[in-house]
Short mmCIF file of C-alpha atoms and ligand atoms in Angstrom, two decimals:
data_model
loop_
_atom_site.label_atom_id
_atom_site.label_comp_id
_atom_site.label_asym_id
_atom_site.label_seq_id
_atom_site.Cartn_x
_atom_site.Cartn_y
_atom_site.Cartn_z
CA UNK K 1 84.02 67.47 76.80
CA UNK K 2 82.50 63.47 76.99
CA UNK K 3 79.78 62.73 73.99
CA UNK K 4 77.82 59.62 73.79
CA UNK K 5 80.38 57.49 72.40
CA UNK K 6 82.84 57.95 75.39
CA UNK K 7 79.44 57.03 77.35
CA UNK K 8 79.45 53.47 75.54
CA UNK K 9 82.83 52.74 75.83
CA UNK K 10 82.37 53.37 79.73
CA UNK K 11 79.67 51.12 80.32
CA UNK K 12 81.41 48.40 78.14
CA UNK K 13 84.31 48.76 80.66
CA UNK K 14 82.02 48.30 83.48
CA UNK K 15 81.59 45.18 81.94
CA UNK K 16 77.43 46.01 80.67
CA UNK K 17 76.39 44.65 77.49
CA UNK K 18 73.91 43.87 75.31
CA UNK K 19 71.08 42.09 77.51
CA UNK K 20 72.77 43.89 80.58
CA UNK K 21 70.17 45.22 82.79
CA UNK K 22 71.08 48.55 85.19
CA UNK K 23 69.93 50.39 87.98
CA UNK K 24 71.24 53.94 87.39
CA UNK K 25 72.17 56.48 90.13
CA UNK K 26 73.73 59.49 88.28
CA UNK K 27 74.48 62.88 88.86
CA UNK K 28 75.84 64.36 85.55
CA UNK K 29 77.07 67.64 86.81
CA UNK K 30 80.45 66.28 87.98
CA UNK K 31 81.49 65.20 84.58
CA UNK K 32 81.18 69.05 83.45
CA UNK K 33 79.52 69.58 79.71
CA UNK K 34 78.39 66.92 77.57
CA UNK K 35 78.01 67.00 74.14
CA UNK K 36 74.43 66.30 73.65
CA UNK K 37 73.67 66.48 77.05
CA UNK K 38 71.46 64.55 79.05
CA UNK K 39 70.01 62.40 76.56
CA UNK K 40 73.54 61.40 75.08
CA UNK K 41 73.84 59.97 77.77
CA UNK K 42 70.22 58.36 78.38
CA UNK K 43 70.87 57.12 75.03
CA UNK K 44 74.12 55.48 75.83
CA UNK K 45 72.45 53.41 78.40
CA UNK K 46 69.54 52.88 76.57
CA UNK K 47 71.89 50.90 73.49
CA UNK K 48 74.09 49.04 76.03
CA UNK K 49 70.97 48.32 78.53
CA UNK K 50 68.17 45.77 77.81
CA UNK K 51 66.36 46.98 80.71
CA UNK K 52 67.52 50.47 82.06
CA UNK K 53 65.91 51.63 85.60
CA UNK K 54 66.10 54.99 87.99
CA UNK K 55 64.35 55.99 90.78
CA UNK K 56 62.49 58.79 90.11
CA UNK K 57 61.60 59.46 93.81
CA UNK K 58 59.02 62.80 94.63
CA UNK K 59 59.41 63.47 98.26
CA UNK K 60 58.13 66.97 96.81
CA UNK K 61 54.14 65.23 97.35
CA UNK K 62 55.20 64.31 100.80
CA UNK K 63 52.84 65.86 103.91
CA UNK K 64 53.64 66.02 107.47
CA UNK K 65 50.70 65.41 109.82
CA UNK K 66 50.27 66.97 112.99
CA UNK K 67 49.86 63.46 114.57
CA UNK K 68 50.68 59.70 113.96
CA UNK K 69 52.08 56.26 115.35
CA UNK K 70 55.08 56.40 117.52
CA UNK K 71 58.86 55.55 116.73
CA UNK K 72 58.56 57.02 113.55
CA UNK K 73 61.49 58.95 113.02
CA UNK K 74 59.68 62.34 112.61
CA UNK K 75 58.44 65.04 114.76
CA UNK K 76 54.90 65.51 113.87
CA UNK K 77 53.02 68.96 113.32
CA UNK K 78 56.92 70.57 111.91
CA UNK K 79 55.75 71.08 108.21
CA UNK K 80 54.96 74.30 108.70
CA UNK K 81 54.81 76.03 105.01
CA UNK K 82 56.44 72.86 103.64
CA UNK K 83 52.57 71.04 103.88
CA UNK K 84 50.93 74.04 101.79
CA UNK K 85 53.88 73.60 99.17
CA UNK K 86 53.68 70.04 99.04
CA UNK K 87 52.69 69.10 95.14
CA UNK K 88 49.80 66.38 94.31
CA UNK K 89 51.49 63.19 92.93
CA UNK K 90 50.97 62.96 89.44
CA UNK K 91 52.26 60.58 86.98
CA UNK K 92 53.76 63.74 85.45
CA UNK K 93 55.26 64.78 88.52
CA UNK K 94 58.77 65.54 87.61
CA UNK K 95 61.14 63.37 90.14
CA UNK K 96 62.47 65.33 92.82
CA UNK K 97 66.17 67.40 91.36
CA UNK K 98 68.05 65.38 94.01
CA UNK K 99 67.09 62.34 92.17
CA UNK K 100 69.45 63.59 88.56
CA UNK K 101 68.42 64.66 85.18
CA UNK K 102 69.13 61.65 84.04
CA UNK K 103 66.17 60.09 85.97
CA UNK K 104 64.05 62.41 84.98
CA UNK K 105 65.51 62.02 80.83
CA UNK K 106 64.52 58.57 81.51
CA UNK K 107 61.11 59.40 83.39
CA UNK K 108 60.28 61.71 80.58
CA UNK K 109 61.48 59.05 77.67
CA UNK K 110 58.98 58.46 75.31
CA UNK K 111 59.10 54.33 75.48
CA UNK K 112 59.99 54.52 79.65
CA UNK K 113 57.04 53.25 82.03
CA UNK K 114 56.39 54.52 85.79
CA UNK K 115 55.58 53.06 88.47
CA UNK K 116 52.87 54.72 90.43
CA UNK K 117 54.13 55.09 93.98
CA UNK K 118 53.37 58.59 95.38
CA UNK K 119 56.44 58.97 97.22
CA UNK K 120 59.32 56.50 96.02
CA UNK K 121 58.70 55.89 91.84
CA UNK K 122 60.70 54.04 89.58
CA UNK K 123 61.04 54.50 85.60
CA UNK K 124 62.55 52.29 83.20
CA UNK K 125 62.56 50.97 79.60
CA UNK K 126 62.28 47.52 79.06
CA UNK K 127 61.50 47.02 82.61
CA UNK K 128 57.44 46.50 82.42
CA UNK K 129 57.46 43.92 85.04
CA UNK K 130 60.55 45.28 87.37
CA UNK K 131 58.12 48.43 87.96
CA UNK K 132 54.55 46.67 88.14
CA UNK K 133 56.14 44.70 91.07
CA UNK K 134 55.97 47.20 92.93
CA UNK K 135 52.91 48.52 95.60
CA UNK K 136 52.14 50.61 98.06
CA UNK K 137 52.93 48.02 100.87
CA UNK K 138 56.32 47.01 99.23
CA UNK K 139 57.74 50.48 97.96
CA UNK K 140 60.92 48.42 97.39
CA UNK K 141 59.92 45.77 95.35
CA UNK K 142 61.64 46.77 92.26
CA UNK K 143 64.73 46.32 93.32
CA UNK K 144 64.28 42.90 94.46
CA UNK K 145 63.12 42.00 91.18
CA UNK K 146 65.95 43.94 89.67
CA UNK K 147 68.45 41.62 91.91
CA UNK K 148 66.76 38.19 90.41
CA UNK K 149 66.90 39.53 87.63
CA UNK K 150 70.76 39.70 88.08
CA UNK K 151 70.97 43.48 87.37
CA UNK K 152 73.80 46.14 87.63
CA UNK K 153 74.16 48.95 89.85
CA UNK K 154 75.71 52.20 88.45
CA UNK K 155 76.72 55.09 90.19
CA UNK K 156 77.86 58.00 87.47
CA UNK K 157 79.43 61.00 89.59
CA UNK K 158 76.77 59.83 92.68
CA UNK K 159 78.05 58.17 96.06
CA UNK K 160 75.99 55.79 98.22
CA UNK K 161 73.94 57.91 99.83
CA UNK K 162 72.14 57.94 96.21
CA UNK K 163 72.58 53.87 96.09
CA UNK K 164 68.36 52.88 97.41
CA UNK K 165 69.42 48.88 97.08
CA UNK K 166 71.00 49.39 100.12
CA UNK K 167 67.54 50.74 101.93
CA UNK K 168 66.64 47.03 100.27
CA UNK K 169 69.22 45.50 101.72
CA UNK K 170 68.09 46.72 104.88
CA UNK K 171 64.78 45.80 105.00
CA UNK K 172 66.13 42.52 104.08
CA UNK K 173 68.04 42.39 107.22
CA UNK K 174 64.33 43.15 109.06
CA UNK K 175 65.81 47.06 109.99
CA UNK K 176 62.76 49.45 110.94
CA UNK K 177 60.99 50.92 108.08
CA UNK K 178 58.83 53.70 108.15
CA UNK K 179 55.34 55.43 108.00
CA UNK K 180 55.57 58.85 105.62
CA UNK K 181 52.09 60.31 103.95
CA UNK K 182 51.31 61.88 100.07
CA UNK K 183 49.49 64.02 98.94
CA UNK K 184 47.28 62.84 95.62
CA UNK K 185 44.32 64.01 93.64
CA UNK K 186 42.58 61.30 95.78
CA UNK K 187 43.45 62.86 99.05
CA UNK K 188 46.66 62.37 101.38
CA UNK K 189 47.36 58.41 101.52
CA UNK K 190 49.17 56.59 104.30
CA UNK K 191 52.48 55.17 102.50
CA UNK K 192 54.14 52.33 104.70
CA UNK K 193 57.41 50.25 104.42
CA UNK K 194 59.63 53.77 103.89
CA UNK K 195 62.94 53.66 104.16
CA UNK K 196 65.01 55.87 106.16
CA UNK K 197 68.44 57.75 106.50
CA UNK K 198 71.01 56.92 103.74
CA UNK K 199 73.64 59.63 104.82
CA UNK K 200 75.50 57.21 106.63
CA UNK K 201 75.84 54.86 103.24
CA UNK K 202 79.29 55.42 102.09
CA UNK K 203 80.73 53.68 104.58
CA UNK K 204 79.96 50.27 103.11
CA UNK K 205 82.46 50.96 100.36
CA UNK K 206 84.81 49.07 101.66
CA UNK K 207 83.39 46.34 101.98
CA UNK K 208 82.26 45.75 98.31
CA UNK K 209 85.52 45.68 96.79
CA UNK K 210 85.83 42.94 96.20
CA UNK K 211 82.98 42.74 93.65
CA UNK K 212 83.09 46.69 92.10
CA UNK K 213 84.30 47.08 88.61
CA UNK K 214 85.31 50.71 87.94
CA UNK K 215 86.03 52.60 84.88
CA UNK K 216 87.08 56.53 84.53
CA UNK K 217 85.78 58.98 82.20
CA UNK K 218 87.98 62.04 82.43
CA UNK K 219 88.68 63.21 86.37
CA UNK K 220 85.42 60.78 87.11
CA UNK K 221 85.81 57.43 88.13
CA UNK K 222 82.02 55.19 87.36
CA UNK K 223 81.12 52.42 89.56
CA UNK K 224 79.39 49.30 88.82
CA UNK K 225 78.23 46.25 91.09
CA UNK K 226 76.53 43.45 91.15
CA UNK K 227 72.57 43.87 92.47
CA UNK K 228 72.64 40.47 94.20
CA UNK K 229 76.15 40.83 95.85
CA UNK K 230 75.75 44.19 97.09
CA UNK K 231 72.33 43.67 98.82
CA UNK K 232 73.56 40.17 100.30
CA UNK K 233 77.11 41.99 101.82
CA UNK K 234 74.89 44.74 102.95
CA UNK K 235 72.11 42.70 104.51
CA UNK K 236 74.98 40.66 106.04
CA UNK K 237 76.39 43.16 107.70
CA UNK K 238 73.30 44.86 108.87
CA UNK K 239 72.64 41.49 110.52
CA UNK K 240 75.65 41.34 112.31
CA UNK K 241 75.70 44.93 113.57
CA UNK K 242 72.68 46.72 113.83
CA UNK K 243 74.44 50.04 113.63
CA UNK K 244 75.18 49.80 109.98
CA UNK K 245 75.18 52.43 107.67
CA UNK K 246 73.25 54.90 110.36
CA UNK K 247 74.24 58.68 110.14
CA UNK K 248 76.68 59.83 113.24
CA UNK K 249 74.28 63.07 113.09
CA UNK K 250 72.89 63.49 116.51
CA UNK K 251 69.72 65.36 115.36
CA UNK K 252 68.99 62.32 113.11
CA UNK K 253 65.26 61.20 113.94
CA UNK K 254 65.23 57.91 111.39
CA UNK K 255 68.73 56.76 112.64
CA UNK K 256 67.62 57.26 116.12
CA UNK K 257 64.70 55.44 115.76
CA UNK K 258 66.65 52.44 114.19
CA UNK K 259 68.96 52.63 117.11
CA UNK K 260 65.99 52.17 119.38
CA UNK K 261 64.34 49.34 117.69
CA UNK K 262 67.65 47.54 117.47
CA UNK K 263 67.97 48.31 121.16
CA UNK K 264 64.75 47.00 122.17
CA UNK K 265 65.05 43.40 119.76
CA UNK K 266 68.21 42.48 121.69
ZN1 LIG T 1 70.62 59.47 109.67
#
């Protein structure tokens, strides 16, 4: 069983330190029990992290119209039931369970802020500006700020598909983004510049070792990378082959609408 303690001598291995600042992606139910639980390990992050960010996304507020622009990557009118289920976005919206408990120990931290995107929300301690960066235009913002502000990214027991600087690094690379809608107390709001598939993600490990630093708790092996490095790689190669990173599922509407954009630029 892994208590906080093993948690600090982790991120110390990864190289994080006082002043560090890290972009967590975590999903704590490979590493089996903790002692403490969740917030042992919130708390190990919070003493080795100056600022300490996670995306606290709620596609849970997210409505499906029965009409809307073209090459969008969705088929309209498909909700069904999902619509009436569909939750108002709150600030106290809990961040979707795909998203970790440890996003939502952070979310829920006393001294963490949120930013106030209906669909794709970030919390953070120490991170005041990082969040405020962000608007409705430019859901991504925060993690552009994150990069000049030469953060870390960690993955604890997550792969890439849960790694959103690489949706960054493709709208760096000018890849289509997308049109998705929320529901809030103030009616449903039009919610540009979203992101799409990231099931095809893992396959940039590769190329980014040559800047990962890895440390293993137990059967678990952590990853860390540089913010700035891993969105320029990414970018780079998005650049060079528009195909990057897109899911090889057929019935994929985002990564088919990527692969018809790119078709149509060249
Ligand atoms: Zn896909």
């Amino acid at each position: 069983m892994f208590n906080y303690r093993d948690f600090i001598r982790v991120l110390r291995d990864l190289g994080l330190a006082q002043g560090s600042r890290i972009l967590i992606h975590a999903r704590l139910a490979s590493l089996g029990e903790v002692t403490g639980g969740t917030q042992a390990v919130l708390g190990a992050f919070l003493a080795v992290g100056e600022t300490v960010v996670a995306p606290t996304f709620t596609f849970s507020a997210m409505i499906t119209p029965d009409v809307g622009p073209s090459d969008n990557g969705m088929e309209y009118g498909s909700a069904g039931d999902r619509n009436s289920a569909a939750q108002f976005y709150r600030a106290d919206l809990p961040a979707d369970p795909e998203m970790g408990s440890l996003a939502e120990a952070l979310r829920q931290a006393p001294q963490a802020v949120r930013s106030n995107h209906p669909l794709l929300s970030f919390a953070g301690v120490g991170a005041d500006e990082v969040l405020t960066s962000q608007t409705l235009e430019d859901p991504l913002a925060p993690i552009a700020a994150l990069a000049s502000a030469d953060a870390d990214v960690v993955l604890l027991g997550a792969d890439h598909t849960a790694n959103v600087s690489l949706h960054y690094a493709e709208k760096l690379a000018g890849r289509r983004q997308f049109v998705r809608w929320a529901l809030t107390p103030a009616g449903v709001i039009e919610c540009p510049g979203i992101p799409g598939c990231a099931d095809g993600f893992p396959a940039i490990a590769g190329r980014l070792e040559g800047i990962v630093r890895r440390a293993t708790l137990g059967p678990v092996t952590i990853e860390s990378y540089p913010l700035r490095d891993l969105v320029h790689t990414a970018a780079g190669w998005i650049r060079m082959d528009p195909e990057a990173l897109l899911c090889g599922r057929q019935s994929c509407a985002r990564c088919a609408a990527v692969r018809a954009s790119a078709v149509k630029e060249s």
